[in-house]
Amino acid sequence: MARIVGGYATSHVPAIGVAMDKGLTDEPYWQPVFAGYEASRKWMAELNPDVAIVVYNDHATAFSLEIIPTFALGCAASYQPADEGWGARPVPVVEGHPDLAWHIAQSVILDEFDLTIVNSLEVDHGLTVPLSLAFGQPDAWPCPVIPLAVNVVQFPPPTGHRCLMLGRAIRKAVESYEQPLRVAVFGTGGMSHQLQAERAGLINREFDNRFLDLLIDDPDTAAAISHTEYLREAGSEGIELVMWLVMRGALDDQVTAVHRHYHVPASNTAVGHLVLENAAAAPAVAEVA
Ligand code: DHB
Ligand code: FE
């Protein structure tokens, strides 16, 4: 049977993608951001998953106010990197895994999570930046990807609790897939940031680090954080953190944090990064810093 072998959470700041694409990662501004991704890139290379489920949000790129799916699961064979206004990023086409994706859709929908199925989707920085951070700059992404787009752009987004429960349903779906695939789950976005209005630039280190602690050891408490609390404490875009709860739900109740990184600033955002393994499993790869 398939199984979840690791969780990888990271901010998806578009300027991180630009820094990688333009070879700026060693510049003084970016060096401390990228230093926190070196160990986890090795971890990912050793983990070498067969498939990655990437929980991300579309930033009014593929979707618009015309159609706003709360949860949209990509069942396509491939996904083109989107042009977000300055040309598509020079990154590989994202290959999908339709068979596992349809299996997840069936399992999760019959478990009463009413996903939207998407068979045509261009993926924006929310998905491609985490892939770049995790896998570097290969000619082709090393594994197929199943995108799961979550609406965190237009109120009302799903609750953190719903996201955690969906993650648990995805775990059940993966574990009932007959091929012995090793699946990594990504949660993307966050941490605290606000891109507009009076509080633009808001960062809250205390909130972010408490969220990281809770995500590891007490996800049910993290899942109880309300929309108002995200908005007040983590800024208007802090709500992206609910996507980390989908990833967390896909892992076992007990996990080990094998890597953690937090840095301010990266663009307008507090960059957070967490790598988790199931505590019960033998280490998926040798421990990293
Ligand atoms: C920034 C962060 C985001 O999560 C995003 O989607 C767009 C911009 C930023 O920090 O600039
Ligand atoms: Fe974002």
CSV table of N, CA and C in Angstrom, one decimal, residues 186-289:
chain,number,residue,atom,x,y,z
A,186,PHE,N,3.2,18.4,1.0
A,186,PHE,CA,3.7,19.8,1.2
A,186,PHE,C,2.5,20.7,1.7
A,187,GLY,N,2.8,21.5,2.7
A,187,GLY,CA,1.9,22.6,3.1
A,187,GLY,C,2.6,23.9,2.8
A,188,THR,N,2.0,24.8,2.2
A,188,THR,CA,2.7,26.0,1.7
A,188,THR,C,2.0,27.3,2.2
A,189,GLY,N,2.8,28.4,2.0
A,189,GLY,CA,2.2,29.7,2.4
A,189,GLY,C,2.7,30.2,3.7
A,190,GLY,N,2.1,31.4,4.2
A,190,GLY,CA,2.5,31.9,5.4
A,190,GLY,C,4.0,32.4,5.4
A,191,MET,N,4.6,32.7,6.5
A,191,MET,CA,3.9,32.7,7.8
A,191,MET,C,3.2,34.1,7.9
A,192,SER,N,3.4,34.8,9.0
A,192,SER,CA,2.7,36.1,9.1
A,192,SER,C,3.1,37.0,8.0
A,193,HIS,N,2.2,37.6,7.4
A,193,HIS,CA,2.4,38.7,6.4
A,193,HIS,C,1.1,39.3,6.0
A,194,GLN,N,1.3,40.6,5.7
A,194,GLN,CA,0.1,41.4,5.1
A,194,GLN,C,0.7,42.2,4.0
A,195,LEU,N,0.0,42.1,2.9
A,195,LEU,CA,0.6,42.8,1.6
A,195,LEU,C,-0.1,44.1,1.3
A,196,GLN,N,-1.2,44.4,2.1
A,196,GLN,CA,-1.9,45.7,1.7
A,196,GLN,C,-2.4,46.4,2.9
A,197,ALA,N,-2.8,47.6,2.7
A,197,ALA,CA,-3.5,48.5,3.6
A,197,ALA,C,-2.7,48.9,4.8
A,198,GLU,N,-3.3,49.5,5.8
A,198,GLU,CA,-2.5,50.2,6.9
A,198,GLU,C,-1.5,49.3,7.5
A,199,ARG,N,-1.8,48.0,7.7
A,199,ARG,CA,-0.8,47.2,8.4
A,199,ARG,C,0.1,46.4,7.5
A,200,ALA,N,0.2,46.8,6.2
A,200,ALA,CA,1.2,46.2,5.3
A,200,ALA,C,2.5,46.1,5.9
A,201,GLY,N,3.1,44.9,5.8
A,201,GLY,CA,4.5,44.6,6.3
A,201,GLY,C,4.4,44.0,7.7
A,202,LEU,N,3.2,43.7,8.2
A,202,LEU,CA,3.1,43.2,9.6
A,202,LEU,C,3.8,41.8,9.6
A,203,ILE,N,4.5,41.6,10.7
A,203,ILE,CA,5.2,40.3,11.0
A,203,ILE,C,5.0,40.1,12.5
A,204,ASN,N,4.7,38.8,12.9
A,204,ASN,CA,4.5,38.5,14.3
A,204,ASN,C,5.3,37.2,14.6
A,205,ARG,N,6.6,37.4,15.1
A,205,ARG,CA,7.4,36.3,15.4
A,205,ARG,C,6.9,35.4,16.4
A,206,GLU,N,6.3,36.0,17.4
A,206,GLU,CA,5.7,35.2,18.6
A,206,GLU,C,4.6,34.3,18.1
A,207,PHE,N,3.7,34.8,17.3
A,207,PHE,CA,2.6,34.0,16.8
A,207,PHE,C,3.2,32.9,15.9
A,208,ASP,N,4.1,33.3,15.0
A,208,ASP,CA,4.6,32.3,14.1
A,208,ASP,C,5.3,31.1,14.8
A,209,ASN,N,6.1,31.4,15.8
A,209,ASN,CA,6.8,30.4,16.5
A,209,ASN,C,5.9,29.5,17.3
A,210,ARG,N,4.9,30.1,17.9
A,210,ARG,CA,3.9,29.4,18.6
A,210,ARG,C,3.2,28.4,17.6
A,211,PHE,N,2.9,28.9,16.4
A,211,PHE,CA,2.2,28.1,15.4
A,211,PHE,C,3.1,26.9,15.1
A,212,LEU,N,4.4,27.1,14.9
A,212,LEU,CA,5.3,26.0,14.6
A,212,LEU,C,5.3,25.0,15.7
A,213,ASP,N,5.4,25.5,17.0
A,213,ASP,CA,5.3,24.5,18.1
A,213,ASP,C,4.1,23.7,18.1
A,214,LEU,N,2.9,24.4,18.0
A,214,LEU,CA,1.6,23.7,18.0
A,214,LEU,C,1.5,22.7,16.9
A,215,LEU,N,2.0,23.1,15.7
A,215,LEU,CA,1.8,22.3,14.5
A,215,LEU,C,2.5,20.9,14.8
A,216,ILE,N,3.7,21.0,15.4
A,216,ILE,CA,4.4,19.8,15.7
A,216,ILE,C,3.7,18.9,16.7
A,217,ASP,N,3.4,19.5,17.9
A,217,ASP,CA,3.0,18.7,19.1
A,217,ASP,C,1.5,18.8,19.4
A,218,ASP,N,0.8,19.8,18.9
A,218,ASP,CA,-0.6,19.9,19.3
A,218,ASP,C,-1.4,20.5,18.1
A,219,PRO,N,-1.5,19.7,17.0
A,219,PRO,CA,-2.2,20.3,15.9
A,219,PRO,C,-3.7,20.6,16.1
A,220,ASP,N,-4.3,19.9,17.0
A,220,ASP,CA,-5.7,20.2,17.3
A,220,ASP,C,-5.9,21.6,17.8
A,221,THR,N,-4.9,22.0,18.7
A,221,THR,CA,-5.0,23.4,19.2
A,221,THR,C,-4.7,24.4,18.1
A,222,ALA,N,-3.7,24.1,17.2
A,222,ALA,CA,-3.4,25.0,16.1
A,222,ALA,C,-4.7,25.1,15.2
A,223,ALA,N,-5.4,24.0,15.0
A,223,ALA,CA,-6.6,23.9,14.1
A,223,ALA,C,-7.7,24.8,14.7
A,224,ALA,N,-7.7,25.1,16.0
A,224,ALA,CA,-8.7,25.9,16.6
A,224,ALA,C,-8.5,27.4,16.4
A,225,ILE,N,-7.4,27.8,15.8
A,225,ILE,CA,-7.1,29.2,15.6
A,225,ILE,C,-8.2,29.8,14.6
A,226,SER,N,-8.9,30.8,15.0
A,226,SER,CA,-10.0,31.3,14.2
A,226,SER,C,-9.5,32.2,13.1
A,227,HIS,N,-10.4,32.5,12.1
A,227,HIS,CA,-10.0,33.4,11.1
A,227,HIS,C,-9.6,34.8,11.6
A,228,THR,N,-10.4,35.2,12.6
A,228,THR,CA,-10.1,36.5,13.2
A,228,THR,C,-8.7,36.6,13.8
A,229,GLU,N,-8.4,35.5,14.5
A,229,GLU,CA,-7.0,35.5,15.1
A,229,GLU,C,-5.9,35.5,14.1
A,230,TYR,N,-6.1,34.7,13.0
A,230,TYR,CA,-5.1,34.8,11.9
A,230,TYR,C,-5.0,36.2,11.4
A,231,LEU,N,-6.1,36.9,11.2
A,231,LEU,CA,-6.1,38.2,10.6
A,231,LEU,C,-5.4,39.2,11.6
A,232,ARG,N,-5.8,39.1,12.9
A,232,ARG,CA,-5.3,40.1,13.8
A,232,ARG,C,-3.8,39.8,14.1
A,233,GLU,N,-3.5,38.5,14.3
A,233,GLU,CA,-2.1,38.2,14.8
A,233,GLU,C,-1.1,38.0,13.6
A,234,ALA,N,-1.6,37.5,12.5
A,234,ALA,CA,-0.6,37.1,11.4
A,234,ALA,C,-0.8,37.9,10.1
A,235,GLY,N,-1.7,38.9,10.2
A,235,GLY,CA,-1.9,39.8,9.0
A,235,GLY,C,-2.9,39.1,8.0
A,236,SER,N,-3.3,39.9,7.0
A,236,SER,CA,-4.4,39.4,6.1
A,236,SER,C,-4.0,38.2,5.3
A,237,GLU,N,-2.7,38.0,5.1
A,237,GLU,CA,-2.2,36.8,4.4
A,237,GLU,C,-1.8,35.6,5.3
A,238,GLY,N,-1.8,35.9,6.6
A,238,GLY,CA,-1.5,34.8,7.5
A,238,GLY,C,-2.4,33.6,7.4
A,239,ILE,N,-3.6,33.8,6.9
A,239,ILE,CA,-4.6,32.7,6.7
A,239,ILE,C,-4.0,31.6,5.9
A,240,GLU,N,-3.0,31.9,5.1
A,240,GLU,CA,-2.3,30.9,4.3
A,240,GLU,C,-1.9,29.7,5.1
A,241,LEU,N,-1.7,30.0,6.4
A,241,LEU,CA,-1.2,28.9,7.3
A,241,LEU,C,-2.1,27.7,7.5
A,242,VAL,N,-3.4,27.9,7.2
A,242,VAL,CA,-4.3,26.8,7.3
A,242,VAL,C,-3.9,25.6,6.4
A,243,MET,N,-3.1,26.0,5.3
A,243,MET,CA,-2.7,24.9,4.4
A,243,MET,C,-1.7,24.0,5.0
A,244,TRP,N,-0.9,24.6,6.0
A,244,TRP,CA,0.0,23.7,6.7
A,244,TRP,C,-0.7,22.6,7.5
A,245,LEU,N,-1.9,22.9,7.9
A,245,LEU,CA,-2.7,22.0,8.7
A,245,LEU,C,-3.2,20.8,7.9
A,246,VAL,N,-3.4,21.0,6.6
A,246,VAL,CA,-3.7,19.9,5.7
A,246,VAL,C,-2.5,18.9,5.7
A,247,MET,N,-1.3,19.4,5.5
A,247,MET,CA,-0.1,18.6,5.5
A,247,MET,C,0.0,17.9,6.9
A,248,ARG,N,-0.2,18.6,8.0
A,248,ARG,CA,-0.1,18.0,9.3
A,248,ARG,C,-1.0,16.9,9.5
A,249,GLY,N,-2.3,17.1,9.0
A,249,GLY,CA,-3.3,16.0,9.2
A,249,GLY,C,-2.9,14.8,8.4
A,250,ALA,N,-2.2,14.9,7.4
A,250,ALA,CA,-1.8,13.7,6.6
A,250,ALA,C,-0.8,12.9,7.2
A,251,LEU,N,-0.1,13.5,8.3
A,251,LEU,CA,0.9,12.7,9.0
A,251,LEU,C,0.2,12.1,10.2
A,252,ASP,N,1.0,11.2,10.9
A,252,ASP,CA,0.5,10.6,12.1
A,252,ASP,C,0.2,11.6,13.2
A,253,ASP,N,-0.5,11.2,14.3
A,253,ASP,CA,-0.7,12.1,15.4
A,253,ASP,C,0.6,12.5,16.0
A,254,GLN,N,1.6,11.6,16.1
A,254,GLN,CA,2.9,11.9,16.7
A,254,GLN,C,3.9,12.1,15.6
A,255,VAL,N,4.6,13.2,15.6
A,255,VAL,CA,5.6,13.4,14.5
A,255,VAL,C,6.9,13.9,15.2
A,256,THR,N,7.9,13.8,14.4
A,256,THR,CA,9.2,14.3,14.8
A,256,THR,C,9.6,15.5,13.8
A,257,ALA,N,10.0,16.6,14.4
A,257,ALA,CA,10.4,17.7,13.6
A,257,ALA,C,11.9,17.5,13.3
A,258,VAL,N,12.2,17.2,12.0
A,258,VAL,CA,13.6,16.9,11.7
A,258,VAL,C,14.4,18.2,11.2
A,259,HIS,N,13.6,19.2,10.9
A,259,HIS,CA,14.2,20.5,10.5
A,259,HIS,C,13.3,21.6,10.7
A,260,ARG,N,13.8,22.8,11.2
A,260,ARG,CA,13.0,24.0,11.4
A,260,ARG,C,13.8,25.2,11.1
A,261,HIS,N,13.2,26.2,10.4
A,261,HIS,CA,13.9,27.4,10.0
A,261,HIS,C,12.9,28.5,10.0
A,262,TYR,N,13.4,29.7,10.6
A,262,TYR,CA,12.5,30.8,10.6
A,262,TYR,C,13.4,32.1,10.3
A,263,HIS,N,13.0,32.9,9.4
A,263,HIS,CA,13.8,34.1,9.1
A,263,HIS,C,12.9,35.2,8.7
A,264,VAL,N,13.3,36.4,9.1
A,264,VAL,CA,12.6,37.7,8.7
A,264,VAL,C,13.7,38.6,8.3
A,265,PRO,N,13.5,39.3,7.1
A,265,PRO,CA,12.4,39.2,6.2
A,265,PRO,C,12.8,38.4,5.0
A,266,ALA,N,11.7,38.1,4.2
A,266,ALA,CA,11.9,37.7,2.8
A,266,ALA,C,10.8,38.4,2.1
A,267,SER,N,11.1,39.4,1.3
A,267,SER,CA,10.1,40.2,0.7
A,267,SER,C,9.2,40.8,1.9
A,268,ASN,N,7.9,40.6,1.8
A,268,ASN,CA,7.1,41.1,2.9
A,268,ASN,C,6.7,40.1,4.0
A,269,THR,N,7.4,39.0,3.9
A,269,THR,CA,6.9,37.8,4.6
A,269,THR,C,7.9,37.3,5.7
A,270,ALA,N,7.4,36.8,6.8
A,270,ALA,CA,8.2,36.0,7.7
A,270,ALA,C,8.3,34.6,7.1
A,271,VAL,N,9.5,34.1,6.7
A,271,VAL,CA,9.7,32.8,6.1
A,271,VAL,C,9.8,31.8,7.2
A,272,GLY,N,8.9,30.8,7.1
A,272,GLY,CA,8.9,29.6,8.0
A,272,GLY,C,9.0,28.4,7.2
A,273,HIS,N,9.7,27.4,7.9
A,273,HIS,CA,10.0,26.1,7.2
A,273,HIS,C,10.0,25.0,8.2
A,274,LEU,N,9.4,23.9,8.0
A,274,LEU,CA,9.3,22.8,8.9
A,274,LEU,C,9.3,21.5,8.1
A,275,VAL,N,10.1,20.5,8.6
A,275,VAL,CA,10.1,19.2,8.0
A,275,VAL,C,9.8,18.2,9.0
A,276,LEU,N,8.8,17.4,8.8
A,276,LEU,CA,8.2,16.5,9.7
A,276,LEU,C,8.3,15.0,9.2
A,277,GLU,N,8.5,14.1,10.1
A,277,GLU,CA,8.4,12.7,9.9
A,277,GLU,C,7.5,12.1,10.9
A,278,ASN,N,6.8,11.0,10.5
A,278,ASN,CA,6.0,10.3,11.5
A,278,ASN,C,6.9,9.7,12.6
A,279,ALA,N,6.5,9.9,13.8
A,279,ALA,CA,7.4,9.5,14.9
A,279,ALA,C,7.5,8.0,15.0
A,280,ALA,N,6.4,7.3,14.7
A,280,ALA,CA,6.4,5.8,14.8
A,280,ALA,C,7.3,5.1,13.8
A,281,ALA,N,7.4,5.7,12.6
A,281,ALA,CA,8.1,5.1,11.6
A,281,ALA,C,9.6,5.2,11.8
A,282,ALA,N,10.3,4.2,11.3
A,282,ALA,CA,11.8,4.4,11.3
A,282,ALA,C,12.1,5.6,10.6
A,283,PRO,N,13.2,6.4,11.0
A,283,PRO,CA,13.4,7.6,10.3
A,283,PRO,C,13.4,7.4,8.7
A,284,ALA,N,12.7,8.3,8.1
A,284,ALA,CA,12.5,8.2,6.6
A,284,ALA,C,13.9,8.4,5.9
A,285,VAL,N,14.7,9.3,6.5
A,285,VAL,CA,16.1,9.5,6.1
A,285,VAL,C,16.9,9.8,7.3
A,286,ALA,N,18.2,9.8,7.2
A,286,ALA,CA,19.1,10.1,8.3
A,286,ALA,C,18.7,11.5,8.8
A,287,GLU,N,18.8,11.7,10.1
A,287,GLU,CA,18.4,13.0,10.7
A,287,GLU,C,19.2,14.1,10.2
A,288,VAL,N,18.6,15.3,9.9
A,288,VAL,CA,19.3,16.5,9.5
A,288,VAL,C,19.2,17.5,10.6
A,289,ALA,N,20.0,18.6,10.5
A,289,ALA,CA,20.0,19.6,11.5
A,289,ALA,C,18.6,20.3,11.7
